[in-house]
Structure formats: C-alpha cells, structure tokens
mmCIF file of C-alpha atoms in Angstrom:
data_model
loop_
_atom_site.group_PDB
_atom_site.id
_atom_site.type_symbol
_atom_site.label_atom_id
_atom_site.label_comp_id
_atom_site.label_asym_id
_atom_site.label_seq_id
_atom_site.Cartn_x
_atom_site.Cartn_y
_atom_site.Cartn_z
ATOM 1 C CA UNK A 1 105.820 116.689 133.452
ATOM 2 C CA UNK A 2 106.779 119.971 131.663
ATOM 3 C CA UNK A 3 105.642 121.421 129.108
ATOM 4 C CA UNK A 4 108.383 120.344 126.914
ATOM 5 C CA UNK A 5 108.198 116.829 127.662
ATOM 6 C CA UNK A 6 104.351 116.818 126.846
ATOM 7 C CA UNK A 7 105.102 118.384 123.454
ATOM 8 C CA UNK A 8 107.893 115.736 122.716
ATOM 9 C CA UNK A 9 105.085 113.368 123.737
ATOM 10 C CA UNK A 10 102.390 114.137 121.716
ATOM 11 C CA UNK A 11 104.720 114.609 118.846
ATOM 12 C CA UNK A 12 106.032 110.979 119.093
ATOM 13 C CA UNK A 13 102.234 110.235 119.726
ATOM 14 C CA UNK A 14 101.673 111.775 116.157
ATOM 15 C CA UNK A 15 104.248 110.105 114.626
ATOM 16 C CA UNK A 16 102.934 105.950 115.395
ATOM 17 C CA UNK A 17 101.686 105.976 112.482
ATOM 18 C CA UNK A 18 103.220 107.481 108.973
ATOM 19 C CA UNK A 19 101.585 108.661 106.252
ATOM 20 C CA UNK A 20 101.885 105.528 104.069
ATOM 21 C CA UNK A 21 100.053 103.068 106.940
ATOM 22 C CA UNK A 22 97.214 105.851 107.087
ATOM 23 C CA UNK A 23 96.230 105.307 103.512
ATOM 24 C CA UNK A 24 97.227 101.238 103.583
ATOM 25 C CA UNK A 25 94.333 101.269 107.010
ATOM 26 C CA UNK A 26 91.971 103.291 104.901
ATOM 27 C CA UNK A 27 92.292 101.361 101.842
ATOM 28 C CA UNK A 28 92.048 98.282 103.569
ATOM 29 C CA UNK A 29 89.163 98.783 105.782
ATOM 30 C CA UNK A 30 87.064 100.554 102.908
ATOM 31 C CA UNK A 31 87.416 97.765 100.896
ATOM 32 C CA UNK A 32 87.917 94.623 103.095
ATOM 33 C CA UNK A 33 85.499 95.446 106.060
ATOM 34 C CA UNK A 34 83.394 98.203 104.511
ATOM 35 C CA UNK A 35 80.400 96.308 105.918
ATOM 36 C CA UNK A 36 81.869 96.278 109.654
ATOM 37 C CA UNK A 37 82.334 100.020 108.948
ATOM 38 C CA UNK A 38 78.746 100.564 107.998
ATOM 39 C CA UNK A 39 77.621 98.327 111.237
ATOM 40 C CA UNK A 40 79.676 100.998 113.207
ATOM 41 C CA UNK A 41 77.884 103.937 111.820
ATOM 42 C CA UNK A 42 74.800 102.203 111.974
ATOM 43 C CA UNK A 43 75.204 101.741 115.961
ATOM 44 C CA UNK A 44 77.310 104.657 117.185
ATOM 45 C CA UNK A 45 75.976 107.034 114.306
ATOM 46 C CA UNK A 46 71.905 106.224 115.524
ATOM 47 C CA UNK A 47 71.106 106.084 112.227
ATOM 48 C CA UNK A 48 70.159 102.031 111.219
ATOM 49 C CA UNK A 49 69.928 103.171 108.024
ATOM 50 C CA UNK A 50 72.431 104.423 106.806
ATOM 51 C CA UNK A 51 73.292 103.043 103.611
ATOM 52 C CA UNK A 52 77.200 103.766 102.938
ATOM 53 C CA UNK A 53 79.737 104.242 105.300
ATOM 54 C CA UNK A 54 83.916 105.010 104.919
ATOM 55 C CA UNK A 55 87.057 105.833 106.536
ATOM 56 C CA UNK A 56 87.782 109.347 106.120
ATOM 57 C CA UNK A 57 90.656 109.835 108.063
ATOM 58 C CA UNK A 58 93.037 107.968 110.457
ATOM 59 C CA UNK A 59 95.854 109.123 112.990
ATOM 60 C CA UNK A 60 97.539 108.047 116.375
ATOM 61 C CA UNK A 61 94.654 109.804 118.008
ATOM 62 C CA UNK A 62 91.622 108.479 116.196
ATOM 63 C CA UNK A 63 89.556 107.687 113.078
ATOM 64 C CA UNK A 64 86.809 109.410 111.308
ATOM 65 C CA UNK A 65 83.595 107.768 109.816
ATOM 66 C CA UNK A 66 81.436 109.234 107.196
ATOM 67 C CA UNK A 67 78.343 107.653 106.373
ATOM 68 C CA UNK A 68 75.292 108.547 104.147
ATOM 69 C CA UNK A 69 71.563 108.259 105.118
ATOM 70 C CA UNK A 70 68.461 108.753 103.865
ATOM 71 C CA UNK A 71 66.862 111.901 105.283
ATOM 72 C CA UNK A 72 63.085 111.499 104.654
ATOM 73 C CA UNK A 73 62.153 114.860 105.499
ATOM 74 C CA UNK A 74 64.273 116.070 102.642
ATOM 75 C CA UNK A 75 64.118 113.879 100.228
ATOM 76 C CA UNK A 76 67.375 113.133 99.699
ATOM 77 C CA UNK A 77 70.518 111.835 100.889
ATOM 78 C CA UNK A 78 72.206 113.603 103.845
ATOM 79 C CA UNK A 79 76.141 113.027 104.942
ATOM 80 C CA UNK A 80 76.923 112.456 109.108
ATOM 81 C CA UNK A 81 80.670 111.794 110.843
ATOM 82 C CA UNK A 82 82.105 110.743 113.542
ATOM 83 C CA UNK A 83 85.306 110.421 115.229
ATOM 84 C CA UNK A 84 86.533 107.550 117.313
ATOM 85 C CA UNK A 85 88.999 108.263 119.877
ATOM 86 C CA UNK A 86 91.816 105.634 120.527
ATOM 87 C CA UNK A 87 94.041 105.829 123.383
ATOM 88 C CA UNK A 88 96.619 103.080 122.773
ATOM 89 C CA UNK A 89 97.692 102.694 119.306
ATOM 90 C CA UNK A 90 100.868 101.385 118.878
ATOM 91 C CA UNK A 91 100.729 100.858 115.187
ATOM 92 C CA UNK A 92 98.527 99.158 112.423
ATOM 93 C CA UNK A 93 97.297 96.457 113.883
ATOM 94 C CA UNK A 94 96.090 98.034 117.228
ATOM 95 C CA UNK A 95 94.001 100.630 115.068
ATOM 96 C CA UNK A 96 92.545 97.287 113.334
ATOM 97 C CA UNK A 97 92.328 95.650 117.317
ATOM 98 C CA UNK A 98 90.083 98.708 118.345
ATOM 99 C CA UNK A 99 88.032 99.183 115.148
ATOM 100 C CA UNK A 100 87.225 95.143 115.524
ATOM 101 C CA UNK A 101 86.161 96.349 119.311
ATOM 102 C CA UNK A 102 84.108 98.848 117.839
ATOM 103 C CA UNK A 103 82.645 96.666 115.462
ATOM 104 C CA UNK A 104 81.781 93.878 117.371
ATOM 105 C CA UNK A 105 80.098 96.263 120.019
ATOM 106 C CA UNK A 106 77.537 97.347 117.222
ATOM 107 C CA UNK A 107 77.202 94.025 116.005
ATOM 108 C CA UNK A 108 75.754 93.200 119.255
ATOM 109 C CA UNK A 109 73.868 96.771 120.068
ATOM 110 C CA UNK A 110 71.951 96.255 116.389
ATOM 111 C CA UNK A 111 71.366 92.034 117.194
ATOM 112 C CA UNK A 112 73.359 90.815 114.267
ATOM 113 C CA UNK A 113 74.117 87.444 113.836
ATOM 114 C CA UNK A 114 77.575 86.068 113.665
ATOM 115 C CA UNK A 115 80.595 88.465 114.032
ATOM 116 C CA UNK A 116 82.570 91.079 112.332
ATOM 117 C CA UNK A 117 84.519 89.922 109.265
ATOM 118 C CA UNK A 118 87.514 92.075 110.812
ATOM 119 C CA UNK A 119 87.163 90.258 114.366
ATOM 120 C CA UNK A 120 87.183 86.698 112.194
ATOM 121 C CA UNK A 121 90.427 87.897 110.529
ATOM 122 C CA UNK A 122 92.019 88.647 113.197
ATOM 123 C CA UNK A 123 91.270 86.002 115.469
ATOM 124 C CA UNK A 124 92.415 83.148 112.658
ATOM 125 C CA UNK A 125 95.683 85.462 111.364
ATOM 126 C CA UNK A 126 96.385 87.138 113.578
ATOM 127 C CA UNK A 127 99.836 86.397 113.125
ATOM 128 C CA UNK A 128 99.918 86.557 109.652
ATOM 129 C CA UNK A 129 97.999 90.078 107.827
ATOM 130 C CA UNK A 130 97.740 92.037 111.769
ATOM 131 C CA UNK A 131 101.139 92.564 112.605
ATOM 132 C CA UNK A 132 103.072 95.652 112.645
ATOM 133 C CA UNK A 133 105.300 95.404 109.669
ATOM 134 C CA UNK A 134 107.027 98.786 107.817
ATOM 135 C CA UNK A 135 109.820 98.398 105.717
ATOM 136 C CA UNK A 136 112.691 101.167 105.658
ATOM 137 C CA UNK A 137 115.571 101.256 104.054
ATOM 138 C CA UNK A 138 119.074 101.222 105.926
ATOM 139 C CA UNK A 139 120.633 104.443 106.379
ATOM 140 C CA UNK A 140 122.405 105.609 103.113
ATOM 141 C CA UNK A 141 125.990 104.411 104.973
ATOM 142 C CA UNK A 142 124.818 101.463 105.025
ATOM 143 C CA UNK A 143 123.770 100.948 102.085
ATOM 144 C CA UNK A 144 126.934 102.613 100.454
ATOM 145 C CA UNK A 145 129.292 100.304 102.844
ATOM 146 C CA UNK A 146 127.535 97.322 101.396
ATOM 147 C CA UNK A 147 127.524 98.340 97.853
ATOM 148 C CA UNK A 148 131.548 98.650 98.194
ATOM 149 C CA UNK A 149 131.759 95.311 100.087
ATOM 150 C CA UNK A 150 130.010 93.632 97.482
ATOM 151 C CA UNK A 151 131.733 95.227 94.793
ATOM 152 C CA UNK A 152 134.898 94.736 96.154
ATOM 153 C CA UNK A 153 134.551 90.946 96.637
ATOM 154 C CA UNK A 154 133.394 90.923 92.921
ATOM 155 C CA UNK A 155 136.351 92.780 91.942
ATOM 156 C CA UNK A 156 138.829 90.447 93.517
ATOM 157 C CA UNK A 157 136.721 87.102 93.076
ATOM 158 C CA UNK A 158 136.876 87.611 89.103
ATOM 159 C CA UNK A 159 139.632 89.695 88.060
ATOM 160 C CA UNK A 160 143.340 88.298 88.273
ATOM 161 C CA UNK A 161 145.407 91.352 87.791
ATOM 162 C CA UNK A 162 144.285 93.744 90.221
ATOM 163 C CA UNK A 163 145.120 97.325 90.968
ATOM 164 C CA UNK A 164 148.146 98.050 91.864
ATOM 165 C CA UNK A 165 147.101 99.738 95.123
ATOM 166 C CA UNK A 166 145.063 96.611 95.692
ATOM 167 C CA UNK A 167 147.658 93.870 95.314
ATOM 168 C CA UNK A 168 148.249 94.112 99.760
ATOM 169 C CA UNK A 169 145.064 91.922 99.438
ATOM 170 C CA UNK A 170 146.362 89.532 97.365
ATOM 171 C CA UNK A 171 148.698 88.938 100.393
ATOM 172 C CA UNK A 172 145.845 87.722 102.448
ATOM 173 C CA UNK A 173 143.367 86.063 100.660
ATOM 174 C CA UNK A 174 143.702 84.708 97.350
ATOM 175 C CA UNK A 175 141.470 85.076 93.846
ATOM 176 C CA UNK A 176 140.593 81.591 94.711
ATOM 177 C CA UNK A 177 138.974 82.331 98.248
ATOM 178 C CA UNK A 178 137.626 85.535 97.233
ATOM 179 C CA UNK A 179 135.448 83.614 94.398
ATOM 180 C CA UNK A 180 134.399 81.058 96.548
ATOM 181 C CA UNK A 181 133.328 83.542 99.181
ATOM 182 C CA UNK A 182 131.665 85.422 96.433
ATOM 183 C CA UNK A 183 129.971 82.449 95.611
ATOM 184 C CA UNK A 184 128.494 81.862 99.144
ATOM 185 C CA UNK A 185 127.845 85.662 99.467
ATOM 186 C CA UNK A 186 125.493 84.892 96.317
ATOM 187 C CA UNK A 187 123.860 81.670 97.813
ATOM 188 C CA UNK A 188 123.543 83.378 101.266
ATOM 189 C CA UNK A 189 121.640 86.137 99.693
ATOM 190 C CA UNK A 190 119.402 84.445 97.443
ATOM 191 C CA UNK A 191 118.166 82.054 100.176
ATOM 192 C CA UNK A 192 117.825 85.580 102.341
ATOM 193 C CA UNK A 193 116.206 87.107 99.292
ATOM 194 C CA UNK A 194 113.641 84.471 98.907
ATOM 195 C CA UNK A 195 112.280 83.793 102.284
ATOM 196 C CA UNK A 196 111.888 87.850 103.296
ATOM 197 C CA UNK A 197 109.745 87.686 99.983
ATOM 198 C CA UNK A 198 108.223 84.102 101.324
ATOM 199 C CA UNK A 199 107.377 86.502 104.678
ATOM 200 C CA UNK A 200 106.290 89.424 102.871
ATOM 201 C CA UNK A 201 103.591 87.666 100.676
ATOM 202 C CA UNK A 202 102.300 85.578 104.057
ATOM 203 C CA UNK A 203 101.990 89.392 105.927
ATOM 204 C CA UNK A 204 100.361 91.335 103.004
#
C-alpha cells in the first residue's frame, strides 16, 4: 500500500465519527453509565478507589478516561488517564459495543455482581438507542428542486389564472388534478412526517 493510500486511510479512519457523535458518546456515557466508567478505571486504572471517573475524549482511534483518587501520601486528591485503543469502530454504537467489553471485563476482574448497566442496554435495545443513526440534510439541489416542486404544485393546485408562461401546463393536467395531487402530496407527507418522528423518539 503506498503512502498515499495509507493517508487516505487514516483520514477516512478519522472521519467515522464527526464532531457532533463525539460529544452525544461523551454526554451519554458520563451521565448514563458513569458508574461502568468508574468500574473501568477502577480495573484497568489499578486504582479500586478511585472515586470519580469521565470521558475526556473520544475518536475513531480511541477514548480517554480520567478518574480521581485519593492519594494518601498527599493528602489530597490526585487526577490519572488512560486511553483505550479501539481497532474497529464503525460508528456510535461500536464505540458503546467495546466500552460495554471493557466494562464487563472489570466487572469481572474487581468480582462485581451483576453486569454493566451499558451491557444490559444493549443487550435488551439493542435495536432501538445502539444503532448508528446521523441525520444530514440533502444536498442544497435537492432541497431547492423540492422546494420548487412543491411550490409549483401549490401554485397550480390553488390558483385558476396562471401565468401566462405557465398556461402549456394547463394543457396537461388540470387545476382539478393538480389540487387533488396536492392534496395527497400533503397526506403522503404528514404520514412520512409522523412516523420518521415515531422512529426518531424510539432511537434517541
């Protein structure tokens, strides 16, 4: 492989994940499974007592944990990280898949009972919160083509004397099929509409 292609590689490597699923992943394991995150410092960190641990970073390559522990010989509180390599992410939900491996790992190195929170969640929705999901909009020319479909089939559906320069329509299709396609058009939508918001509130 040249040099080139390696470069291209690890740029599309860099790339999995965007800037906006970094902070969603650190947001939701900080909050939702800050206690698997402390049972991974706890283990991998050697320090059993640590007493707070978070997600300071996340990318394609890996994640970083910072945890606090009590340093005796101090007298106070002293601050330790470490990063997690992970080969295969393909998105969100693998990073989640390998943290869960890490967690459950330490959950069994430190003889805790039960499992992970994360490892429950994933196993009973797995289908549900763990998928990949990003939205992005279309490309502006489609957006813009749509925009002047729709408008277009409003204009004719509801206005009898048309433009001049748009009378060749009249031709072939009349005010009266061009409102009751404009109807279905709004039907169509708002059943569309409603179950990718149905699908969105079952995956957040």
């Amino acid at each position: 492989m040249s040099q080139q292609q390696q470069q291209a590689r690890q740029r599309q490597k860099r790339d999995i994940l965007s800037s906006e699923d970094q902070e969603r992943l650190k947001e939701r394991l900080n909050t939702s499974y800050s206690a698997d995150i402390l049972t991974i410092a706890r283990h991998f960190g050697s320090r059993p007592l640590a007493t707070t641990a978070r997600v300071t970073d996340i990318d394609s390559n890996g994640i970083t944990i910072e945890w606090q522990w009590a340093d005796a010989t101090k007298r106070k509180s002293a601050t330790d990280e470490m990063q997690f390599a992970m080969r295969d992410i393909t998105g969100p939900s693998s990073v989640l898949h390998e943290v869960s491996n890490l967690a459950i790992e330490a959950h069994k190195a430190l003889g805790l009972a039960g499992e992970p929170q994360l490892t429950k969640d994933k196993r009973e929705v797995d289908a549900k919160n763990l998928v990949d999901f990003t939205f992005r909009l279309p490309s502006p020319l489609n957006m813009a083509s749509i925009a002047f479909g729709v408008g277009l089939l409003t204009y004719m559906a509801l206005v009898n004397n048309v433009h001049p320069r748009l009378r060749f329509i009249r031709h072939w299709v009349s005010q009266d099929t061009c409102y009751h396609l404009f109807v279905w058009a709004l039907i169509v939508h708002a059943l569309e509409a409603g179950a990718v918001y149905a699908f969105c509130y079952l995956l957040k």
